[in-house]
Amino acid sequence: MPSTAAAATGTWVKPVTSTTTRHRHLSSLNSSNPLRKQLRFSPSSSSIFKSNTLNCSLQTPSLIQIPKRSPSYQQPSTPTKIPRENKTQKSRTSSKPVPQQWNLLQRAVSMALDVMESALLSKEKQTPLPKTSDPKVQIAGNFAPVPEHPVEHSLPVTGKIPDSIQGVYVRNGANPLHEPVAGHHLFDGDGMVHALQFKDGTASYACRFTETHRMSQERDLGRPLFPKAIGELHGHSGIARLLLFYARGMFGLVDPSHGIGVANAGLVYHNCHLLAMSEDDLPYHVQITETGDLKTVGRYDFEGQLKSTMIAHPKVDPATGELFALSYDVVQKPYLKYFKFSPSGDKSPDVEINLEQPTMMHDFAITERHVVIPDQQVVFKLQEMIGGGSPVIYDKNKMSRLGILDKNAKDASGIRWVDCPDCFCFHLWDAWEEPETDEIVVIGSCMTPPDSIFNESDENLESVLSEIRLNLKTGKSTRRCICAENLNLEAGMVNRNKLGRKTRFAYLALAEPWPKVSGFAKVDLSTGEVKKHIYGEEKYGGEPMFLPRDPNWENEDDGYILAFVHDEKEWKSELQIVNAMDLKVEATIQLPSRVPYGFHGTFISAKDLEKQA
């Protein structure tokens, strides 16, 4: 990749230099809602990027270029090779910091805390950052952020967009508004949704930040002030950063009482609402406008029913239209709660599930009658920070297990736990019941080392597509690798009309070289046969999105794969539409803006858009 291409992002909001304009006058913290209840950890150096070529990934030796920065904090010049990226109209998030109305005490406190933070940053610079929290690694190359892009219509198309594709494909991702001043993990970035709308054979594109309370405050303040759960909260400096944030909250300099989440991971469409989610907060309601643009409506609590956070991978039952979800807490019991919503959005009472320690639960699965809940070996131990470590650790002494709970359970008394030794699945793709053997089959990608995404590891990460059978008679489990070929398969889906039912095919990202995605694999779950689609030379993408051609299909794989793809040689992005049956490219859509490698997405049909809230 040419070095000029690495400078493609001129997105950073400039830091504020005047203390009197740094802070927004916010309402004081609600004393009944202390910070310790707000800081829920989710699966986010110097602020000047000095190197031009680095080992870029969470743990990979592959080379990638990073955006250059000058010591004067000027935005990088746009190379002539890629003029379209900065062609954007003025972004809603690029406005100057809002002047703050402050009293003398607040100004004095602000200055004192700023001095303390500067001393902390100076001390942190003396120790090299691990790759898992080094922004020069985590947001290098096409992991780097982009500015917002207003809707642009009639995009160039090679081939023909299938007639059945009518609606909008939306995909979420982490896109930091401000340049990191300290540690930063890929998962820490502000949420940005990329939307590609299809209408009568034409396509339009837009991308917008999800305007969370956190991001809105940092935009107005002119710099990042909320702690980054993964990139910054390590050891004594992490404790100091929490104390600084708590102090700013006490004096009304920041307000965490309305959530601290970034809404950058999952997307789900339910009861006419498109929701953007990260598991450290409530969801955010995002609208698709009539023109195909995006608008954040606000933090969404299901009309006052949802009082806790919600994980980023809720499940919609294709038969009933119900939405199933979990919420986990890292500070106080109950560490885990299960609940569901009716098709019209009515919430069930919480089912409190007792766990011995707070556990990371990024995903779970549903069957026709049950939910399958992972209680695995990646746990939260906040006391590790006192000894200088990370609060997210791999507990080798813990036995991984999967819990089976009736979907309509009123309490957790009927949950059945089945031990699954040395099993950590960051994502579960599907699950179903097999009554003839009294088993529940779970399909997931088993990852080793389990905490390698969050903590430095000398081992190469492996993500193995596995079938886990939970025998309800014996209470035991078995696990087998589905594919004969050794592949890293992460991020993907099954036909969503088959979710919770026995499924033949899964469509999963070929995460090679990790964490970049060179293509996707269509896996026959019964035979282990793998068919691959490679995006192209020096082209990489992300999660493949399977879109059924017709709800009344005859073949399960009758549909299309949609995937954002980036050409690292030409430094341009596109969307590929691939026939899922024969893996032939039906159409390629050239995009007016670079699309960074991101996380999860969904498709909203044109009929559903007409009923959008």
Coordinates of N, CA, C and O in Angstrom, one line a residue, residues 206-328:
A206 N -24.4 6.5 3.0 CA -24.1 7.5 4.0 C -23.5 6.8 5.2 O -23.7 5.6 5.4
C207 N -22.7 7.6 6.0 CA -22.2 7.1 7.3 C -22.3 8.2 8.3 O -22.0 9.4 7.9
R208 N -22.7 7.9 9.5 CA -22.9 8.9 10.5 C -22.5 8.3 11.9 O -22.7 7.1 12.1
F209 N -22.0 9.2 12.7 CA -21.8 8.8 14.1 C -23.1 8.5 14.8 O -24.1 9.2 14.5
T210 N -23.2 7.5 15.7 CA -24.3 7.4 16.6 C -24.0 8.3 17.7 O -23.0 8.2 18.5
E211 N -24.9 9.3 17.9 CA -24.6 10.4 18.8 C -25.0 10.0 20.2 O -26.0 10.4 20.8
T212 N -24.1 9.3 20.9 CA -24.3 8.8 22.2 C -24.1 10.0 23.2 O -23.5 11.1 22.8
H213 N -24.6 9.9 24.4 CA -24.4 11.0 25.4 C -22.9 11.2 25.6 O -22.4 12.3 25.8
R214 N -22.1 10.1 25.6 CA -20.7 10.2 25.8 C -20.0 11.0 24.7 O -19.3 11.9 24.9
M215 N -20.3 10.6 23.4 CA -19.7 11.3 22.3 C -20.1 12.7 22.2 O -19.3 13.6 21.9
S216 N -21.4 13.0 22.4 CA -21.9 14.4 22.4 C -21.2 15.3 23.4 O -20.8 16.4 23.0
Q217 N -20.9 14.8 24.6 CA -20.2 15.6 25.6 C -18.8 15.8 25.1 O -18.2 16.9 25.2
E218 N -18.1 14.7 24.7 CA -16.7 14.9 24.3 C -16.6 15.8 23.1 O -15.6 16.5 22.9
R219 N -17.5 15.8 22.2 CA -17.5 16.7 21.0 C -17.6 18.1 21.5 O -16.9 19.0 21.0
D220 N -18.5 18.4 22.4 CA -18.7 19.7 22.9 C -17.5 20.2 23.8 O -17.2 21.4 23.8
L221 N -16.9 19.2 24.5 CA -15.8 19.6 25.3 C -14.5 19.7 24.5 O -13.5 20.4 24.9
G222 N -14.5 19.1 23.3 CA -13.3 19.3 22.4 C -12.2 18.3 22.7 O -11.2 18.4 22.0
R223 N -12.4 17.3 23.5 CA -11.4 16.3 23.7 C -12.0 15.0 24.4 O -13.1 15.1 25.0
P224 N -11.3 13.9 24.4 CA -11.8 12.7 25.1 C -11.6 12.8 26.6 O -10.5 13.1 27.1
L225 N -12.6 12.6 27.4 CA -12.6 12.6 28.8 C -13.1 11.4 29.5 O -12.8 11.1 30.6
F226 N -14.0 10.7 28.8 CA -14.5 9.4 29.4 C -13.5 8.3 29.3 O -12.8 8.2 28.3
P227 N -13.3 7.5 30.3 CA -12.3 6.5 30.3 C -12.7 5.4 29.3 O -13.8 5.0 29.1
K228 N -11.6 4.9 28.7 CA -11.8 3.8 27.7 C -11.6 2.4 28.4 O -10.5 2.2 28.9
A229 N -12.6 1.6 28.4 CA -12.7 0.5 29.3 C -11.6 -0.5 29.0 O -11.1 -1.2 29.9
I230 N -11.2 -0.7 27.8 CA -10.2 -1.7 27.5 C -8.8 -1.1 27.3 O -7.8 -1.6 27.8
G231 N -8.7 0.0 26.6 CA -7.4 0.6 26.3 C -6.8 1.4 27.4 O -5.5 1.5 27.4
E232 N -7.6 1.9 28.3 CA -7.0 2.8 29.4 C -7.1 2.2 30.8 O -6.2 2.6 31.6
L233 N -8.0 1.4 31.1 CA -8.3 1.0 32.5 C -7.4 -0.2 32.8 O -7.9 -1.3 33.0
H234 N -6.1 0.0 32.9 CA -5.2 -1.0 33.3 C -4.3 -0.5 34.5 O -3.8 0.6 34.5
G235 N -4.2 -1.3 35.5 CA -3.2 -1.0 36.6 C -3.5 0.3 37.3 O -4.7 0.8 37.4
H236 N -2.5 0.8 37.9 CA -2.6 2.0 38.7 C -3.0 3.2 37.9 O -3.8 4.1 38.4
S237 N -2.5 3.3 36.7 CA -2.9 4.5 35.8 C -4.4 4.4 35.5 O -5.1 5.4 35.4
G238 N -5.0 3.2 35.4 CA -6.4 3.0 35.1 C -7.2 3.5 36.3 O -8.3 4.1 36.2
I239 N -6.7 3.1 37.5 CA -7.4 3.6 38.8 C -7.4 5.1 38.8 O -8.4 5.8 39.1
A240 N -6.2 5.7 38.5 CA -6.1 7.2 38.5 C -7.0 7.8 37.5 O -7.6 8.9 37.8
R241 N -7.2 7.2 36.4 CA -8.0 7.7 35.4 C -9.5 7.7 35.8 O -10.3 8.6 35.6
L242 N -9.9 6.6 36.5 CA -11.2 6.5 37.0 C -11.5 7.6 38.1 O -12.5 8.2 38.1
L243 N -10.5 7.8 38.9 CA -10.6 8.8 40.0 C -10.8 10.2 39.4 O -11.6 11.1 39.8
L244 N -10.0 10.5 38.3 CA -10.1 11.8 37.7 C -11.5 12.0 37.0 O -12.1 13.1 37.1
F245 N -12.0 10.9 36.4 CA -13.3 11.0 35.8 C -14.4 11.2 36.9 O -15.3 12.0 36.7
Y246 N -14.2 10.5 38.0 CA -15.2 10.6 39.1 C -15.2 12.0 39.6 O -16.3 12.6 39.9
A247 N -14.0 12.6 39.8 CA -13.9 13.9 40.3 C -14.6 14.9 39.3 O -15.3 15.9 39.7
R248 N -14.3 14.8 38.0 CA -15.0 15.7 37.1 C -16.5 15.6 37.1 O -17.2 16.5 37.0
G249 N -17.0 14.3 37.4 CA -18.4 14.1 37.5 C -19.0 14.8 38.7 O -20.0 15.4 38.7
M250 N -18.2 14.7 39.8 CA -18.7 15.3 41.1 C -18.9 16.8 41.0 O -19.8 17.4 41.5
F251 N -18.1 17.5 40.2 CA -18.1 18.9 40.0 C -18.9 19.4 38.8 O -18.9 20.5 38.4
G252 N -19.6 18.4 38.1 CA -20.5 18.7 37.0 C -19.7 19.1 35.7 O -20.2 19.7 34.8
L253 N -18.5 18.6 35.6 CA -17.7 18.8 34.4 C -18.0 17.8 33.3 O -17.9 18.1 32.1
V254 N -18.4 16.6 33.7 CA -18.9 15.6 32.8 C -20.1 15.0 33.5 O -20.3 15.1 34.7
D255 N -21.0 14.4 32.7 CA -22.2 13.8 33.2 C -22.4 12.3 32.7 O -22.8 12.1 31.6
P256 N -22.0 11.3 33.5 CA -22.2 9.9 33.1 C -23.5 9.4 33.4 O -23.8 8.2 33.2
S257 N -24.4 10.2 34.0 CA -25.7 9.6 34.5 C -26.6 9.2 33.4 O -27.6 8.4 33.7
H258 N -26.4 9.6 32.2 CA -27.2 9.1 31.0 C -26.4 8.1 30.1 O -26.7 8.1 29.0
G259 N -25.5 7.4 30.7 CA -24.8 6.4 30.0 C -23.4 6.8 29.5 O -23.1 7.9 29.3
I260 N -22.5 5.8 29.5 CA -21.2 6.0 29.0 C -20.8 5.1 27.8 O -19.6 5.0 27.5
G261 N -21.8 4.5 27.2 CA -21.5 3.6 26.1 C -21.2 4.2 24.8 O -21.5 5.4 24.6
V262 N -20.7 3.4 23.9 CA -20.3 3.9 22.6 C -21.2 3.4 21.4 O -21.0 3.9 20.3
A263 N -22.0 2.4 21.7 CA -23.0 1.9 20.7 C -22.3 1.5 19.4 O -22.8 1.8 18.3
N264 N -21.2 0.8 19.4 CA -20.4 0.6 18.2 C -20.4 -0.8 17.7 O -19.7 -1.1 16.7
A265 N -21.1 -1.8 18.4 CA -20.9 -3.2 18.1 C -22.1 -3.8 17.2 O -21.9 -4.0 16.0
G266 N -23.2 -3.9 17.8 CA -24.3 -4.6 17.1 C -25.4 -3.7 16.6 O -25.5 -2.5 17.0
L267 N -26.2 -4.3 15.7 CA -27.4 -3.6 15.2 C -28.5 -4.6 15.1 O -28.3 -5.7 14.7
V268 N -29.7 -4.2 15.5 CA -30.8 -5.1 15.4 C -32.0 -4.2 15.1 O -32.2 -3.0 15.5
Y269 N -32.9 -4.8 14.3 CA -34.2 -4.1 13.9 C -35.3 -4.8 14.5 O -35.6 -6.0 14.2
H270 N -36.1 -4.2 15.4 CA -37.2 -4.8 16.1 C -38.2 -3.8 16.5 O -37.9 -2.7 16.9
N271 N -39.5 -4.2 16.3 CA -40.6 -3.3 16.6 C -40.5 -2.0 15.9 O -40.7 -0.9 16.6
C272 N -40.0 -2.0 14.7 CA -39.9 -0.7 13.9 C -38.8 0.2 14.3 O -38.8 1.4 14.0
H273 N -37.9 -0.3 15.2 CA -36.8 0.5 15.7 C -35.4 -0.1 15.3 O -35.2 -1.3 15.5
L274 N -34.6 0.6 14.7 CA -33.2 0.2 14.4 C -32.4 0.6 15.7 O -32.3 1.8 16.0
L275 N -31.7 -0.4 16.3 CA -31.0 -0.1 17.5 C -29.5 -0.4 17.4 O -29.1 -1.5 16.8
A276 N -28.7 0.6 17.8 CA -27.2 0.4 17.8 C -26.8 0.1 19.2 O -27.3 0.8 20.2
M277 N -25.9 -0.8 19.4 CA -25.7 -1.3 20.8 C -24.2 -1.6 21.1 O -23.4 -2.0 20.2
S278 N -23.8 -1.4 22.3 CA -22.6 -1.9 22.9 C -23.0 -2.3 24.3 O -23.9 -1.7 24.9
E279 N -22.4 -3.4 24.9 CA -23.0 -4.0 26.1 C -22.8 -3.2 27.4 O -23.1 -3.6 28.4
D280 N -22.2 -2.0 27.2 CA -22.0 -1.1 28.4 C -23.0 -0.1 28.6 O -22.9 0.9 29.4
D281 N -24.1 -0.2 27.9 CA -25.1 0.9 27.9 C -26.5 0.4 27.4 O -26.6 -0.8 26.9
L282 N -27.5 1.2 27.5 CA -28.7 1.0 26.8 C -28.5 1.1 25.3 O -27.5 1.7 24.8
P283 N -29.4 0.6 24.4 CA -29.3 0.8 23.0 C -29.5 2.2 22.6 O -30.1 3.0 23.4
Y284 N -29.2 2.6 21.4 CA -29.5 3.9 20.8 C -30.4 3.7 19.6 O -30.1 2.9 18.7
H285 N -31.5 4.5 19.5 CA -32.4 4.4 18.4 C -31.8 5.3 17.2 O -31.6 6.5 17.4
V286 N -31.6 4.6 16.1 CA -31.1 5.3 14.9 C -32.2 5.2 13.8 O -32.7 4.1 13.5
Q287 N -32.5 6.3 13.1 CA -33.5 6.3 12.0 C -32.8 6.4 10.7 O -31.7 7.0 10.5
I288 N -33.4 5.7 9.7 CA -33.0 5.8 8.3 C -34.0 6.9 7.8 O -35.2 6.7 7.8
T289 N -33.4 8.0 7.3 CA -34.3 9.1 6.7 C -34.8 8.7 5.4 O -34.4 7.7 4.7
E290 N -35.8 9.5 4.9 CA -36.4 9.2 3.6 C -35.4 9.3 2.5 O -35.5 8.6 1.4
T291 N -34.3 10.1 2.7 CA -33.3 10.2 1.6 C -32.2 9.1 1.7 O -31.4 9.0 0.8
G292 N -32.3 8.3 2.8 CA -31.2 7.3 3.0 C -30.1 7.7 3.9 O -29.1 7.0 4.0
D293 N -30.3 8.8 4.5 CA -29.3 9.3 5.5 C -29.6 8.7 6.9 O -30.6 7.9 7.0
L294 N -28.8 9.0 7.9 CA -28.9 8.4 9.2 C -29.1 9.5 10.2 O -28.5 10.6 10.1
K295 N -29.9 9.3 11.3 CA -30.2 10.2 12.3 C -30.3 9.5 13.6 O -31.1 8.6 13.8
T296 N -29.6 10.0 14.6 CA -29.7 9.4 16.0 C -30.9 10.1 16.7 O -30.9 11.3 16.9
V297 N -31.9 9.2 17.1 CA -33.0 9.7 17.8 C -32.7 9.9 19.3 O -33.0 10.9 19.9
G298 N -32.0 8.9 19.8 CA -31.5 9.0 21.2 C -31.4 7.7 21.9 O -31.7 6.6 21.3
R299 N -31.0 7.7 23.2 CA -30.9 6.5 24.0 C -32.3 5.9 24.2 O -33.2 6.6 24.5
Y300 N -32.3 4.6 24.0 CA -33.6 3.9 23.9 C -33.8 3.0 25.1 O -33.1 2.0 25.2
D301 N -34.8 3.2 25.9 CA -35.1 2.3 27.1 C -36.4 1.6 27.0 O -37.0 1.1 28.0
F302 N -36.9 1.4 25.7 CA -38.1 0.7 25.5 C -39.3 1.3 26.3 O -40.0 0.6 27.0
E303 N -39.4 2.6 26.2 CA -40.4 3.4 26.8 C -40.4 3.2 28.3 O -41.5 3.0 29.0
G304 N -39.2 3.3 28.9 CA -39.0 3.2 30.3 C -39.0 1.9 30.9 O -38.8 1.7 32.2
Q305 N -39.0 0.8 30.1 CA -39.0 -0.6 30.6 C -37.7 -1.1 31.0 O -37.5 -1.9 31.9
L306 N -36.6 -0.7 30.2 CA -35.3 -1.2 30.4 C -34.5 -0.3 31.3 O -34.3 0.8 31.0
K307 N -34.1 -0.9 32.4 CA -33.4 -0.2 33.5 C -31.9 -0.5 33.5 O -31.1 0.0 34.3
S308 N -31.4 -1.5 32.7 CA -30.0 -1.9 32.8 C -29.4 -1.9 31.4 O -30.1 -1.6 30.4
T309 N -28.2 -2.2 31.3 CA -27.5 -2.3 30.0 C -28.1 -3.5 29.3 O -28.8 -4.4 29.8
M310 N -27.7 -3.6 28.0 CA -28.1 -4.8 27.2 C -27.0 -5.2 26.2 O -26.3 -4.3 25.7
I311 N -26.7 -6.5 26.1 CA -25.6 -6.9 25.3 C -25.8 -6.6 23.9 O -26.9 -6.3 23.4
A312 N -24.7 -6.6 23.1 CA -24.8 -6.2 21.7 C -25.3 -7.2 20.7 O -25.4 -6.9 19.5
H313 N -25.7 -8.4 21.2 CA -26.2 -9.4 20.3 C -27.5 -10.0 20.8 O -27.6 -11.2 21.0
P314 N -28.5 -9.2 20.9 CA -29.9 -9.7 21.2 C -30.3 -10.6 20.0 O -29.8 -10.4 18.8
K315 N -31.3 -11.5 20.2 CA -31.7 -12.4 19.1 C -33.2 -12.2 18.9 O -34.0 -12.1 19.8
V316 N -33.5 -12.1 17.6 CA -34.9 -12.0 17.1 C -35.3 -13.4 16.7 O -34.7 -14.0 15.8
D317 N -36.4 -14.0 17.3 CA -36.9 -15.3 16.9 C -37.7 -15.1 15.6 O -38.6 -14.3 15.5
P318 N -37.3 -15.8 14.5 CA -37.9 -15.5 13.2 C -39.4 -16.0 13.2 O -40.1 -15.5 12.3
A319 N -39.8 -16.9 14.1 CA -41.1 -17.4 14.1 C -42.1 -16.5 14.9 O -43.2 -16.3 14.5
T320 N -41.6 -16.1 16.0 CA -42.5 -15.3 17.0 C -42.3 -13.8 16.9 O -43.2 -13.1 17.3
G321 N -41.1 -13.4 16.4 CA -40.8 -11.9 16.4 C -40.4 -11.4 17.7 O -40.2 -10.2 17.9
E322 N -40.2 -12.3 18.7 CA -39.7 -11.8 20.0 C -38.2 -11.5 20.0 O -37.5 -12.1 19.2
L323 N -37.8 -10.6 20.9 CA -36.4 -10.2 21.0 C -35.9 -10.7 22.3 O -36.5 -10.4 23.4
F324 N -34.8 -11.4 22.4 CA -34.3 -12.0 23.6 C -32.9 -11.4 23.9 O -32.1 -11.1 22.9
A325 N -32.6 -11.1 25.1 CA -31.4 -10.4 25.5 C -30.9 -10.7 26.9 O -31.6 -11.3 27.7
L326 N -29.6 -10.4 27.1 CA -29.0 -10.5 28.4 C -28.5 -9.1 28.8 O -28.2 -8.2 28.0
S327 N -28.2 -9.0 30.1 CA -27.5 -7.8 30.7 C -26.6 -8.3 31.7 O -27.0 -9.1 32.6
Y328 N -25.3 -7.9 31.6 CA -24.4 -8.3 32.7 C -23.8 -7.1 33.4 O -23.6 -6.0 32.8

